Coordinates of C-alpha atoms and ligand atoms in Angstrom, one line a residue:
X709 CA 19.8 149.4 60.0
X710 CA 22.8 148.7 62.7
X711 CA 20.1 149.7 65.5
X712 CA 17.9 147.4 63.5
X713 CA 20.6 144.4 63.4
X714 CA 21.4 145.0 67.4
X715 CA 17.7 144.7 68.6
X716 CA 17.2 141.9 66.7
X717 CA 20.4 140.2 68.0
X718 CA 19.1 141.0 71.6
X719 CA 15.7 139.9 71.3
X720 CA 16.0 136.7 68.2
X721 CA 12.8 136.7 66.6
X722 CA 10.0 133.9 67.5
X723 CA 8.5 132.9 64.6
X724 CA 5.3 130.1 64.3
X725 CA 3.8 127.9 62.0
X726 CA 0.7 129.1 59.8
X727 CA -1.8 126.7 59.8
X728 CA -5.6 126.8 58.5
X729 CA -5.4 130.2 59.7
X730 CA -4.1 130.2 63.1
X731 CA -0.4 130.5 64.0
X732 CA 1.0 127.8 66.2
X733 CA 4.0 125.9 67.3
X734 CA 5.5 122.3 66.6
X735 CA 2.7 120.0 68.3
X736 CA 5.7 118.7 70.3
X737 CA 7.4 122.2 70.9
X738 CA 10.4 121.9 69.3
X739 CA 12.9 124.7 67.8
X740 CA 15.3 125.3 65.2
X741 CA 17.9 128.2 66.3
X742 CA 19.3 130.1 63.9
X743 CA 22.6 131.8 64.2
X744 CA 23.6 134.7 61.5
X745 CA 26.3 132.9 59.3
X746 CA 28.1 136.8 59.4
X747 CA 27.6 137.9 62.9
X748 CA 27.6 134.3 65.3
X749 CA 24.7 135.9 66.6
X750 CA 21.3 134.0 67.1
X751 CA 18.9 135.3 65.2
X752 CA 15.9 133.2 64.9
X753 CA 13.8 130.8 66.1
X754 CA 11.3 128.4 63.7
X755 CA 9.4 125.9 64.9
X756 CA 10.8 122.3 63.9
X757 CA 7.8 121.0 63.0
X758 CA 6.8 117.1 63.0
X759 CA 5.3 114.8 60.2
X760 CA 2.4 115.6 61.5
X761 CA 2.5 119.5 61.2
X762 CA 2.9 119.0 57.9
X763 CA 0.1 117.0 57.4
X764 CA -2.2 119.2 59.3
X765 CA -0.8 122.0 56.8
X766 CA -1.9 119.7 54.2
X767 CA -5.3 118.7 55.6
X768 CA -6.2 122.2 55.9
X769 CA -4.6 123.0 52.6
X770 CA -6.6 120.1 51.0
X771 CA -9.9 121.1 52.9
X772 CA -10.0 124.5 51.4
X773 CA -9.6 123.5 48.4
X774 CA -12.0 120.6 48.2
X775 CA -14.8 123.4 49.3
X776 CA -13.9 125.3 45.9
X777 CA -14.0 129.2 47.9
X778 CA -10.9 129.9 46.8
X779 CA -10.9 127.8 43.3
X780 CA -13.8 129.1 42.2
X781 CA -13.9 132.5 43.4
X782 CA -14.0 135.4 40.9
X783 CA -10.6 135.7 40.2
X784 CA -10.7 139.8 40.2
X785 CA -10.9 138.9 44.1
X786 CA -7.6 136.8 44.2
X787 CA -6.2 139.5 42.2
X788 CA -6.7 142.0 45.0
X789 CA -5.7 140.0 47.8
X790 CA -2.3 139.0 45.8
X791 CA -1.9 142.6 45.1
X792 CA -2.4 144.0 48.9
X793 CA -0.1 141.1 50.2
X794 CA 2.1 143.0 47.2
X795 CA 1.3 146.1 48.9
X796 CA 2.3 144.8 52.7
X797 CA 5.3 143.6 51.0
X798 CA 6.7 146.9 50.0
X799 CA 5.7 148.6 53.0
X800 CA 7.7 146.1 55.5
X801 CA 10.7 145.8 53.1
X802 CA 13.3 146.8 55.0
X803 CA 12.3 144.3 57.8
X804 CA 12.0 141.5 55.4
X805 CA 15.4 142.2 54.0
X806 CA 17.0 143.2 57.1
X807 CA 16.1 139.1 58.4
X808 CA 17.0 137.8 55.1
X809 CA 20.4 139.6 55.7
X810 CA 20.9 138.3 58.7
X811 CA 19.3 134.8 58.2
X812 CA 21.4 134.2 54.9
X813 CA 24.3 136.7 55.6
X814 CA 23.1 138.0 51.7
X815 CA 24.5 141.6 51.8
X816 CA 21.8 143.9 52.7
X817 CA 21.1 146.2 49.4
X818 CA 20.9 142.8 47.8
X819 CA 18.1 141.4 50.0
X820 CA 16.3 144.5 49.8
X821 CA 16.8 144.9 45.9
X822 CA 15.2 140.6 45.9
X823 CA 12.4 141.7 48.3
X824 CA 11.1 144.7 46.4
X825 CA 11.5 142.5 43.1
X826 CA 9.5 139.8 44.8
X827 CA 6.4 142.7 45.2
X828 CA 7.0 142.9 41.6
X829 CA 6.0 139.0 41.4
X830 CA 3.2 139.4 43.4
X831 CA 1.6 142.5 41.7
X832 CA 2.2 140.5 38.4
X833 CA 0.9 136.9 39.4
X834 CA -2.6 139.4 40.2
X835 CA -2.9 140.5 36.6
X836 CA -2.2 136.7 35.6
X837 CA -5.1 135.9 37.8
X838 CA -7.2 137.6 35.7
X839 CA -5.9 136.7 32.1
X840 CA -5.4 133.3 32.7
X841 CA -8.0 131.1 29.8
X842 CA -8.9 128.1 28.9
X843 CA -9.8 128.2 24.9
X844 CA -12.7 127.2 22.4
X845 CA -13.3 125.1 19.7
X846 CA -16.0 126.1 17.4
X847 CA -14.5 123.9 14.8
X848 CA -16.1 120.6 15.7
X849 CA -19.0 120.8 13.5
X850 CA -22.4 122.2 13.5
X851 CA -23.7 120.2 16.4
X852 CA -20.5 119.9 19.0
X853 CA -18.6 123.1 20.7
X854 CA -15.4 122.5 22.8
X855 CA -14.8 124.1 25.5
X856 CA -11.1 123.6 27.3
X857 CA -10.9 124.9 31.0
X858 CA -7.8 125.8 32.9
X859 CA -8.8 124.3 36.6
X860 CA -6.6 124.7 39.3
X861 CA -4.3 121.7 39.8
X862 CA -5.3 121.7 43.2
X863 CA -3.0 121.4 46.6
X864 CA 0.6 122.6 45.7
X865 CA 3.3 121.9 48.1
X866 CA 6.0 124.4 48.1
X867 CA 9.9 123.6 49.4
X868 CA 12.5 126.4 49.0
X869 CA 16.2 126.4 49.3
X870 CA 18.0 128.9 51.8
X871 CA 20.1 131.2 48.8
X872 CA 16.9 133.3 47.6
X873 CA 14.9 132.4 50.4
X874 CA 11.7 135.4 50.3
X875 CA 12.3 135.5 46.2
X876 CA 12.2 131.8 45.2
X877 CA 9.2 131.7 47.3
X878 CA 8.0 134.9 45.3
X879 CA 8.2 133.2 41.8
X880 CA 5.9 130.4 42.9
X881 CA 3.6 131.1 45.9
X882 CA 1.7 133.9 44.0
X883 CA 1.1 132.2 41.0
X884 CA -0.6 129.1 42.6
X885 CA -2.8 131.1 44.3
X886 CA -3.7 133.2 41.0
X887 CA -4.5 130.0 39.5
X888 CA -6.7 129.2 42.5
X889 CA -4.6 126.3 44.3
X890 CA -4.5 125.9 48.0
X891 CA -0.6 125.3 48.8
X892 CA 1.5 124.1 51.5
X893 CA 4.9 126.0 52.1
X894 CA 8.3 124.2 53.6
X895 CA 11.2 126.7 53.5
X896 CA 14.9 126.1 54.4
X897 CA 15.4 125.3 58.0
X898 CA 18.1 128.0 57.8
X899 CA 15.9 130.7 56.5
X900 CA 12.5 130.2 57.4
X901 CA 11.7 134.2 58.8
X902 CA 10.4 135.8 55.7
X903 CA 8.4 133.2 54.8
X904 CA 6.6 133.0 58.3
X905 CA 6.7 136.6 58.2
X906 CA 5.3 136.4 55.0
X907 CA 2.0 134.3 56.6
X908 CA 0.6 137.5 58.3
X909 CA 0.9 139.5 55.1
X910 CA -1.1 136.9 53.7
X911 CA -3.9 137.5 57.0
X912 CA -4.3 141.1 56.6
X913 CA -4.4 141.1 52.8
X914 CA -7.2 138.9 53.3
X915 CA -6.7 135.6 52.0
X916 CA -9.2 132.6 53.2
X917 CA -7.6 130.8 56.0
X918 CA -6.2 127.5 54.8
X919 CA -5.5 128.7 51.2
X920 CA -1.7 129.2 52.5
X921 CA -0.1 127.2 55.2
X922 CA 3.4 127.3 55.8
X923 CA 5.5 124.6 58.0
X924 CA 9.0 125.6 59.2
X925 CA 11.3 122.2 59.8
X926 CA 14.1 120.2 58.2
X927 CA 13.8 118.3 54.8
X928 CA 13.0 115.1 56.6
X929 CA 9.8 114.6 57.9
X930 CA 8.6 118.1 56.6
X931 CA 9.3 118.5 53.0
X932 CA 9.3 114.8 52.9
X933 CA 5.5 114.6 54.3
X934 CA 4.8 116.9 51.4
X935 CA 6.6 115.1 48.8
X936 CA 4.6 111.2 50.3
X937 CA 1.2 113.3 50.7
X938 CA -1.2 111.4 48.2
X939 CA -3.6 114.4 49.7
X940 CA -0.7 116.7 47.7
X941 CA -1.4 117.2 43.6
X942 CA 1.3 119.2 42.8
X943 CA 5.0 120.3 44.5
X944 CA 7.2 122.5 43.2
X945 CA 10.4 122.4 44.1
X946 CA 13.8 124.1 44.3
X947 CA 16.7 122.9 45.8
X948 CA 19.7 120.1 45.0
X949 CA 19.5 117.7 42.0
X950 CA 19.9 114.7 44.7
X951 CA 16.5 115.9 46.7
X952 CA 15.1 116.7 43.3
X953 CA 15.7 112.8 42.6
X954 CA 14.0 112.0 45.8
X955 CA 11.0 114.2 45.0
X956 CA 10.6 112.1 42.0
X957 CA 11.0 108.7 43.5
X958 CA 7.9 109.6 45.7
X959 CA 5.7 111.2 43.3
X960 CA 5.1 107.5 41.7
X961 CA 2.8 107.2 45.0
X962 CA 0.2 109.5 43.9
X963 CA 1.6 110.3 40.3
X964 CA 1.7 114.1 41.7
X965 CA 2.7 116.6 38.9
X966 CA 6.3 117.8 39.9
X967 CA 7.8 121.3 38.6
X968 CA 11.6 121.2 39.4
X969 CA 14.4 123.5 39.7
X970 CA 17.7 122.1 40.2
X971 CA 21.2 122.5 40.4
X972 CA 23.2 124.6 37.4
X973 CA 26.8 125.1 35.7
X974 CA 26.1 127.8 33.7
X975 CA 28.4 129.3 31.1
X976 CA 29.9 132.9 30.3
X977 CA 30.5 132.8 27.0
X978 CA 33.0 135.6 25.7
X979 CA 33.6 136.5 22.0
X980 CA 36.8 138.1 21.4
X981 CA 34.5 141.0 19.8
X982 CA 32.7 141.8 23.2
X983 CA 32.7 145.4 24.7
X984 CA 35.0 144.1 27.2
X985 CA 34.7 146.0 30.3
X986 CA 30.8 144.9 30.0
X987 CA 31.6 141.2 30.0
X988 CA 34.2 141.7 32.6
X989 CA 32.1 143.2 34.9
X990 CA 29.2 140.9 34.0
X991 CA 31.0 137.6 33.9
X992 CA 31.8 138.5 37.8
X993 CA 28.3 139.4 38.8
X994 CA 27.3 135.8 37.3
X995 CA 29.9 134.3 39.4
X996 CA 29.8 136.2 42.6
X997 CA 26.2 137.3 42.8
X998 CA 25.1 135.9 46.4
X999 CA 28.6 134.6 47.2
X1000 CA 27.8 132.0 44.2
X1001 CA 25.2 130.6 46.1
X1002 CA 23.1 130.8 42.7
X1003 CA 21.4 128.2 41.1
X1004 CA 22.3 129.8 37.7
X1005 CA 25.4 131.9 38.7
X1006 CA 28.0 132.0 35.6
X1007 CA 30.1 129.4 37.1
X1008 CA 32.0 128.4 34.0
X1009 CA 33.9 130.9 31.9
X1010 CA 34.4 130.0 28.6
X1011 CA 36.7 132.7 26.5
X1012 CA 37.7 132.9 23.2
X1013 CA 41.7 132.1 22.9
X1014 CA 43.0 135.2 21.3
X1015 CA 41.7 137.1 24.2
X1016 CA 41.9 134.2 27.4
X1017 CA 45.3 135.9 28.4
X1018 CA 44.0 139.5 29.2
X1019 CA 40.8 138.7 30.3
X1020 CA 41.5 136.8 33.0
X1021 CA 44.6 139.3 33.8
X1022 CA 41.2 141.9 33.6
X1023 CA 38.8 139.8 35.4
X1024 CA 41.6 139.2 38.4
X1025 CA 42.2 143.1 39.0
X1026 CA 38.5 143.6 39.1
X1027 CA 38.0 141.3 41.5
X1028 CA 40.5 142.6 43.5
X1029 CA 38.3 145.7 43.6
X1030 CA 35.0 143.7 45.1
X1031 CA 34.7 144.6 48.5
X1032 CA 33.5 141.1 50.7
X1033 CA 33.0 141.9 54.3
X1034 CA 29.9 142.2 56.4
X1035 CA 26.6 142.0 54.5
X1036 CA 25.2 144.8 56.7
X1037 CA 27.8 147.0 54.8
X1038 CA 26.4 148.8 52.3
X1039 CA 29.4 148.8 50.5
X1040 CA 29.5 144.6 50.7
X1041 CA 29.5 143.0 47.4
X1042 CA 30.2 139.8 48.9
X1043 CA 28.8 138.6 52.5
X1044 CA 29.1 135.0 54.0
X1045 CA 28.8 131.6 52.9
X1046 CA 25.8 130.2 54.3
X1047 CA 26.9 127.5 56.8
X1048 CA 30.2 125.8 58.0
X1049 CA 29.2 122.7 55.9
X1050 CA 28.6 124.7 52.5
X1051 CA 32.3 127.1 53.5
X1052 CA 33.7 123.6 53.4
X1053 CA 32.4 121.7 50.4
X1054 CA 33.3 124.7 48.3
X1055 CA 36.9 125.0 49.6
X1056 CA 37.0 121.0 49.0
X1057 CA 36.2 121.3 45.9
X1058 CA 38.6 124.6 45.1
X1059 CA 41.8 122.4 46.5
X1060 CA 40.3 119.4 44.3
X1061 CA 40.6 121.2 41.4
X1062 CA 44.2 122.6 41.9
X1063 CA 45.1 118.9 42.8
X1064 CA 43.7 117.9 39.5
X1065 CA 46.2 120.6 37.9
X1066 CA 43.9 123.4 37.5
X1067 CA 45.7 127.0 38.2
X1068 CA 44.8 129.2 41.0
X1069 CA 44.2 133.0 39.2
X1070 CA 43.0 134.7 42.4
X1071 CA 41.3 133.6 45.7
X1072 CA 41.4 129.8 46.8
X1073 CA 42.8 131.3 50.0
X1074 CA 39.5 131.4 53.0
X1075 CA 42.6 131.0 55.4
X1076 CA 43.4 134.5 55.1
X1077 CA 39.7 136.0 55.9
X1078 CA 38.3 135.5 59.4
X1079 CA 34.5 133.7 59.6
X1080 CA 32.8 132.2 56.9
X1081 CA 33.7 134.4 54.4
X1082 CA 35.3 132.6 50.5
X1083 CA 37.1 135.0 48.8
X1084 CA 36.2 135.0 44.7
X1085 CA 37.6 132.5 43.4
X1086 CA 39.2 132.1 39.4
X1087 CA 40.9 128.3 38.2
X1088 CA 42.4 128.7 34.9
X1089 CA 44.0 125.4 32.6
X1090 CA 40.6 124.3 33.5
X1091 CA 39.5 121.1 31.2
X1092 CA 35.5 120.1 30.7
X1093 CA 36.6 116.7 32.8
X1094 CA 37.5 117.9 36.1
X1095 CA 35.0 118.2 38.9
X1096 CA 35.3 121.6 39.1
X1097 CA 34.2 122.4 35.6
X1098 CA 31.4 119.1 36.1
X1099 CA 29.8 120.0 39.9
X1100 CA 27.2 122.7 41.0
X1101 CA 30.0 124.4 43.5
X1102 CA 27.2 127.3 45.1
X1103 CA 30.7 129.3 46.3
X1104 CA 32.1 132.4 44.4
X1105 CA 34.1 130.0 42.1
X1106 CA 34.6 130.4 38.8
X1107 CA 36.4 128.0 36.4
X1108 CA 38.1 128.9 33.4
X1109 CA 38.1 127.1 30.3
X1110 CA 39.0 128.2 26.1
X1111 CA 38.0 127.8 23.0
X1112 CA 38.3 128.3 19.2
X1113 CA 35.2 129.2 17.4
X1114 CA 31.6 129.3 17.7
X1115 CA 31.0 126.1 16.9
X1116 CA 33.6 125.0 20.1
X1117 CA 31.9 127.3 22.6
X1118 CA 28.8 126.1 21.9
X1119 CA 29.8 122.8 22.2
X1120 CA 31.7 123.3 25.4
X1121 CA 28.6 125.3 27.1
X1122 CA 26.3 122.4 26.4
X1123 CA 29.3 120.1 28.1
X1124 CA 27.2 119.8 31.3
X1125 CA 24.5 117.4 33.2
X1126 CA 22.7 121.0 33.6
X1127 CA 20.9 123.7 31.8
X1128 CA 19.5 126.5 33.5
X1129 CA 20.9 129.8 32.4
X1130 CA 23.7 130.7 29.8
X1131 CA 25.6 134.2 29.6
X1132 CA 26.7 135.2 26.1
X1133 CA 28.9 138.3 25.7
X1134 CA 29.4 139.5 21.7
X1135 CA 29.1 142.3 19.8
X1136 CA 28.0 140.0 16.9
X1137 CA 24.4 139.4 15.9
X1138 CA 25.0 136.1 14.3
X1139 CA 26.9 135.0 16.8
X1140 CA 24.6 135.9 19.9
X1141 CA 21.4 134.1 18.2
X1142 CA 23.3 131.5 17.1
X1143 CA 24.5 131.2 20.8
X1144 CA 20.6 131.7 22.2
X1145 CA 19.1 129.1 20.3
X1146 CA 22.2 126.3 20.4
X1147 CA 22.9 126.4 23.9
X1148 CA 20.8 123.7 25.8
X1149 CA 19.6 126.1 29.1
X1150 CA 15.9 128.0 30.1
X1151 CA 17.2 131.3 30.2
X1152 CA 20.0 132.9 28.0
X1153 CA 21.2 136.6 28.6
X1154 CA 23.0 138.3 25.9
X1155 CA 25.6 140.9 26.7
X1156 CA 23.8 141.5 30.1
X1157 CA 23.4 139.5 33.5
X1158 CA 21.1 138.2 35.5
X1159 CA 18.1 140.8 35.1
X1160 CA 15.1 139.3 35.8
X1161 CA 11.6 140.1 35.1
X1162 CA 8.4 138.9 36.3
X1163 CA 6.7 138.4 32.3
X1164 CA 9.5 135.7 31.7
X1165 CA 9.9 132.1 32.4
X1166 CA 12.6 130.5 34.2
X1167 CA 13.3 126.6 34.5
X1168 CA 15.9 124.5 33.3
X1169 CA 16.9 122.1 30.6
X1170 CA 18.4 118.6 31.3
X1171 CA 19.0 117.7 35.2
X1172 CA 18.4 121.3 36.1
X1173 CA 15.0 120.4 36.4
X1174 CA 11.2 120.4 34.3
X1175 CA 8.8 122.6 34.7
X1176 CA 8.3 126.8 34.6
X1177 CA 8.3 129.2 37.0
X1178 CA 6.9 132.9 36.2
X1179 CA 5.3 134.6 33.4
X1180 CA 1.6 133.9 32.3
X1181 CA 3.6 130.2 31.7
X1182 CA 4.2 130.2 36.2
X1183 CA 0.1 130.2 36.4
X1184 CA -0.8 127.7 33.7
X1185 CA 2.3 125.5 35.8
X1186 CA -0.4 125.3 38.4
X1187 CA -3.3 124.1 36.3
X1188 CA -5.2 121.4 34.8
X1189 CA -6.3 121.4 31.6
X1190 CA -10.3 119.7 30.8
X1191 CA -11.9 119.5 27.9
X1192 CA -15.8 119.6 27.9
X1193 CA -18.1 118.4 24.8
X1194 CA -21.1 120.3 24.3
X1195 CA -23.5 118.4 22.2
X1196 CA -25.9 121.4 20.4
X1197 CA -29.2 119.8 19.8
X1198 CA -30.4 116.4 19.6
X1199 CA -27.7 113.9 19.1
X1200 CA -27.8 112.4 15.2
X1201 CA -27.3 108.9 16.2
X1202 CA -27.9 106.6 18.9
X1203 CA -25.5 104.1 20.0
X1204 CA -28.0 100.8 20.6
X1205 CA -29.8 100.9 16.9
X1206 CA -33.2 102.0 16.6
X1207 CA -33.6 103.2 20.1
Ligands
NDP1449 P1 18.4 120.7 49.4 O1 18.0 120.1 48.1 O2 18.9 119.7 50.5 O3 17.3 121.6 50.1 C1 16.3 122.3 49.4 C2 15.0 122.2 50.2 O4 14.6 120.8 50.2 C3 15.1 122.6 51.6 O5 13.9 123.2 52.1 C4 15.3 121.2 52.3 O6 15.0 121.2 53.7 C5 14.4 120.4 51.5 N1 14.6 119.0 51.6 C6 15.8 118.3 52.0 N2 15.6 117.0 52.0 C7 14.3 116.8 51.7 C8 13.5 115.6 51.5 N3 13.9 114.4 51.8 N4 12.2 115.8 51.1 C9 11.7 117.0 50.9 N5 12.4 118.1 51.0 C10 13.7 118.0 51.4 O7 19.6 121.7 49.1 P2 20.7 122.2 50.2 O8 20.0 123.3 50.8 O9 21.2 121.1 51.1 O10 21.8 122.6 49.2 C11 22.7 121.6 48.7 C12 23.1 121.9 47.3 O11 21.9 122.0 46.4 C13 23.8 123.2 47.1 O12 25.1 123.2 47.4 C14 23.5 123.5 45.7 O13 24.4 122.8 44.9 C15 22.1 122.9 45.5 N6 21.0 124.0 45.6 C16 20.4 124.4 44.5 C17 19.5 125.4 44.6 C18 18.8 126.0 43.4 O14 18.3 127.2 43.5 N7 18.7 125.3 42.3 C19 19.1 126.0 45.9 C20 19.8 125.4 47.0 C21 20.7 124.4 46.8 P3 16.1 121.7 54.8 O15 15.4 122.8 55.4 O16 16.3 120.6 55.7 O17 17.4 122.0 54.1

C-alpha cells in the first residue's frame, strides 16, 4: 500500500464532477488542492464548482425525476443496480480506502474496515428497495378502501462532512435511491475523492444518468445552492449544528423536508460493577475512534465515585499503549487531525479547560509530536459547566466527570444541548435499561462501542439533529406518504340534493 501511497503522491488524482451522466469540470475551471493532513503531500484535485454547477446537478437531478424512470421503476431493478454498485464497491476497496486515508489522514485498516461496512449499506438499502410498503385500510366501510402509498419524496440533496467521508455518504445515498429519489451529492471540500470515485461505480452498475449527480466545492455557493434550491424536496445533512441552523433558515423557502445530523457530547457511563477492562478499553475507542473526529465519539466520561480514582489511573496507562503515528501504519490507532484549523480549535479548547481548573490526566501536549498529530487527551475535576464538558470538541479529548448513583448519571448524561449516542458500561440489568430508556440520545450501546449495523437507525435527539438515517426507517426518511380513497360502487349520496 506504500507503492500505492507513493504513486498517488506523484501523480494527485484528477477527479470531476458527475453531472446528468457525463463527467465534467467547474464551468469556470476552478480547483480545490488537497494536501494529505499526514504526509504534506498533494493528493487530490476536485473541481470547485460554481452556483451554477450545482444547479445544473439539480436540474438534471430534478429532470429525471419529474419523468418518473427511476421513481416508478420496478423496484427489483433498483435493487440490482444498488447491489452491483455494492459489488464495485468491494472490489475497489482498497483504492477507496487507500484515498480516504490519505484525504482524511483516517488510519488505513480503519478506512478500509468503513469502506467494506459501507458495501454492507449498499447491499441492505437493495433489500429495502424491495420491502418498502405503503399500507391498507379495509376498515372504512363496505363502500370505501384506503389505500396509503410510500412515493418517493422526490430530489434529495446530499452534504457530507470530511470525518466519515465514503461511509456517511453510504448511510444515505443508497437509501434515497431505493426509495426511488433522484439526489444531488455535495461532499466536504476536503474529502471529495470517494465520492467522485463513487460516480463511476454508480455508471457501470447501471444507474439512469441524472438519478445521481455529485458536485465537489465549498459550503458556499455549493451546499448552499442545494440548501436555496426550491427545485430541491428534501436534504439531508451532516455536518456542524451552526450549518445545520443555516440549512433550516433556508428551507422556510420551499418548506423542503430536512433530515439532520448534528454535532454530539456523548457520555460513557461506568458502573462501579462493570467488567472493567471492557469499559476501559471501550470508553477509549469512543473517545479516540478517528482521532475524535466523531460525531458521537464518547467524549464525556462519567464514572461512578468509588471507582473514578483507578479508572482514570487505568484508562491513562492504556492510553499510553495506543500507538498514533502515520495512518498508513498498520499498526496506527490514531492518525492526523484533519486540518490546521481543526488541530487548533481542539488544542484551544484543551488549554481552555485547564484554565478553567480542569486537570490534565494525560496528553494536552501536541507540542511534543511533530505535524498535525493530538495526542489522547483525559481532563479530570471536570464540572458539567465548563466548555469542555458543554462543546462538540471533534479531537481525541475526553472529559472526565463523577457521580453518585443512577439517578445522578443519568442526570449528568442528559446535561447537554446534544443527543446522539450514549455508552453505558454495567454488569447490572436494571441498571443498563434503566440507562437505555432515560438517557435522551438515538443510539445507546450497552457494555460495547460503536458497532454499527445497517438494520438500525441512527439520528439524534435535541440539537443533534431530526430525522433517521438507516434501517427500513433510512428509506421511509426519503418518502412521502398519500393516501388514496377508493369509492366501491355508486356513491350513497350526492352532495347538491336530488341530483
Ligand atoms: P460544516 O457543518 O461546516 O460542514 C459540513 C458540510 O456542510 C460540508 O460539506 C460543508 O462544506 C457544508 N457546508 C458548509 N457551509 C455550508 C452552507 N452554508 N450551506 C450548505 N452546506 C454548507 O462542518 P465542518 O466540516 O466545518 O466541521 C465543523 C464542526 O462541525 C466540527 O468541528 C464538528 O464539531 C462538527 N461536525 C459534525 C459532524 C457530524 O458528523 N455530526 C461532521 C463534521 C463536523 P465544505 O466542503 O465547505 O466544508
Amino acid at each position: 500500500m506504500l507503492d500505492e501511497a507513493k504513486r498517488v503522491f506523484e501523480a494527485p488524482t484528477t477527479y470531476k464532477n458527475y453531472i446528468g451522466g457525463q463527467f465534467v469540470e467547474a464551468s469556470d475551471g476552478a480547483i480545490i488542492t488537497r494536501e494529505s493532513p499526514a504526509h504534506g503531500h498533494v493528493v487530490s484535485r476536485y473541481p470547485a464548482s460554481t452556483r451554477a454547477d450545482a444547479q445544473a446537478a439539480i436540474a438534471a437531478a430534478r429532470a429525471t425525476f419529474d419523468t418518473g424512470d427511476w421513481a416508478f421503476t420496478y423496484a427489483g431493478d433498483r435493487a440490482r443496480v444498488l447491489r452491483e454498485v455494492a459489488r464495485l464497491i468491494r472490489e475497489n476497496a482498497d483504492e477507496l480506502a487507500l484515498i480516504e486515508t490519505l484525504e482524511s489522514s483516517k488510519p488505513l485498516s480503519a478506512a478500509h474496515g468503513e469502506v467494506m461496512f459501507s458495501a454492507e449499506l449498499w447491499d441492505y438499502a437493495a433489500g429495502a428497495a424491495r420491502i418498502l410498503a405503503g399500507d391498507s385500510h379495509n376498515t372504512l366501510g363496505d363502500a370505501m378502501l384506503g389505500v396509503v402509498l410510500r412515493e418517493p419524496i422526490g430530489v434529495a440533496g446530499i452534504i457530507t462532512p470530511w470525518n466519515f467521508p465514503f461511509l456517511i455518504l453510504s448511510e444515505r445515498l443508497p437509501f434515497a435511491l431505493a426509495a426511488g429519489c433522484s439526489t444531488v451529492v455535495k461532499p466536504s471540500e476536503f474529502t471529495s475523492g470517494t465520492a467522485l470515485m463513487l460516480a463511476h461505480y454508480l455508471k457501470e452498475a447501471g444507474l439512469p444518468d441524472g438519478v445521481c449527480n455529485i458536485v465537489s466545492g465549498t459550503g458556499d455557493p455549493v451546499g448552499q445552492a442545494i440548501l436555496d434550491s426550491d427545485e430541491v424536496d428534501m436534504v439531508a445533512f451532516t455536518g456542524s449544528t451552526r450549518v445545520g441552523r443555516a440549512a433550516i433558515a433556508a428551507s422556510a423557502g420551499n418548506i423542503k423536508k430536512l433530515s439532520l445530523e448534528l454535532g454530539g457530547k456523548s457520555p460513557s457511563v461506568v458502573f462501579a460493577d462493570c467488567d472493567l477492562e471492557a469499559a476501559v478499553d471501550g470508553v477509549i475507542k469512543a473517545a479516540t475512534i478517528n482521532m475524535g473526529e466523531c460525531c458521537i465519539a464518547g467524549s464525556r466520561l462519567l464514572v461512578e465515585r468509588t471507582i473514578s480514582g483507578a479508572f482514570q489511573d487505568r484508562l491513562a496507562g492504556r492510553l499510553a499503549e495506543l500507538q498514533m503515528g502515520d495512518p498508513l501504519d498498520p499498526a496506527s490507532r490514531i492518525g492526523a487531525i484533519i486540518n490546521r484549523a481543526q488541530y487548533d480549535r481542539i488544542d484551544a479548547l484543551v488549554r481552555d479547560g485547564v484554565r478553567d481548573g480542569a486537570r490534565l490526566i494525560c496528553g494536552g501536549d501536541p507540542e511534543n509530536h511533530a505535524g498535525l498529530y493530538y495526542p489522547p487527551t483525559v481532563l479530570g475535576d471536570v464540572t458539567p459547566d465548563m466548555n469542555v464538558a458543554r462543546e462538540e470538541i471533534f479531537g481525541p479529548v475526553l472529559s472526565v466527570m463523577p457521580f453518585e448513583n443512577v439517578e445522578d448519571a443519568i442526570r449528568l448524561a442528559n446535561a447537554s444541548d446534544y443527543g446522539l449516542a450514549a455508552y453505558v458500561w454495567t454488569e447490572n440489568l436494571s441498571t443498563a435499561l434503566r440507562c437505555s430508556r432515560r438517557i435522551k440520545a438515538g443510539r445507546v450501546w450497552v457494555n460495547a462501542a460503536l458497532a454499527g449495523f445497517p438494520e438500525l437507525p441512527l439520528g439524534g435527539f435535541k440539537q443533534s439533529g431530526n430525522g433517521r438515517e438507516t434501517g427500513r426507517y433510512g428509506v421511509e426518511e426519503y418518502t412521502e406518504l398519500k393516501s388514496v380513497h377508493l369509492q366501491i360502487g355508486p356513491q350513497a349520496e350526492r352532495w347538491v340534493e336530488g341530483a
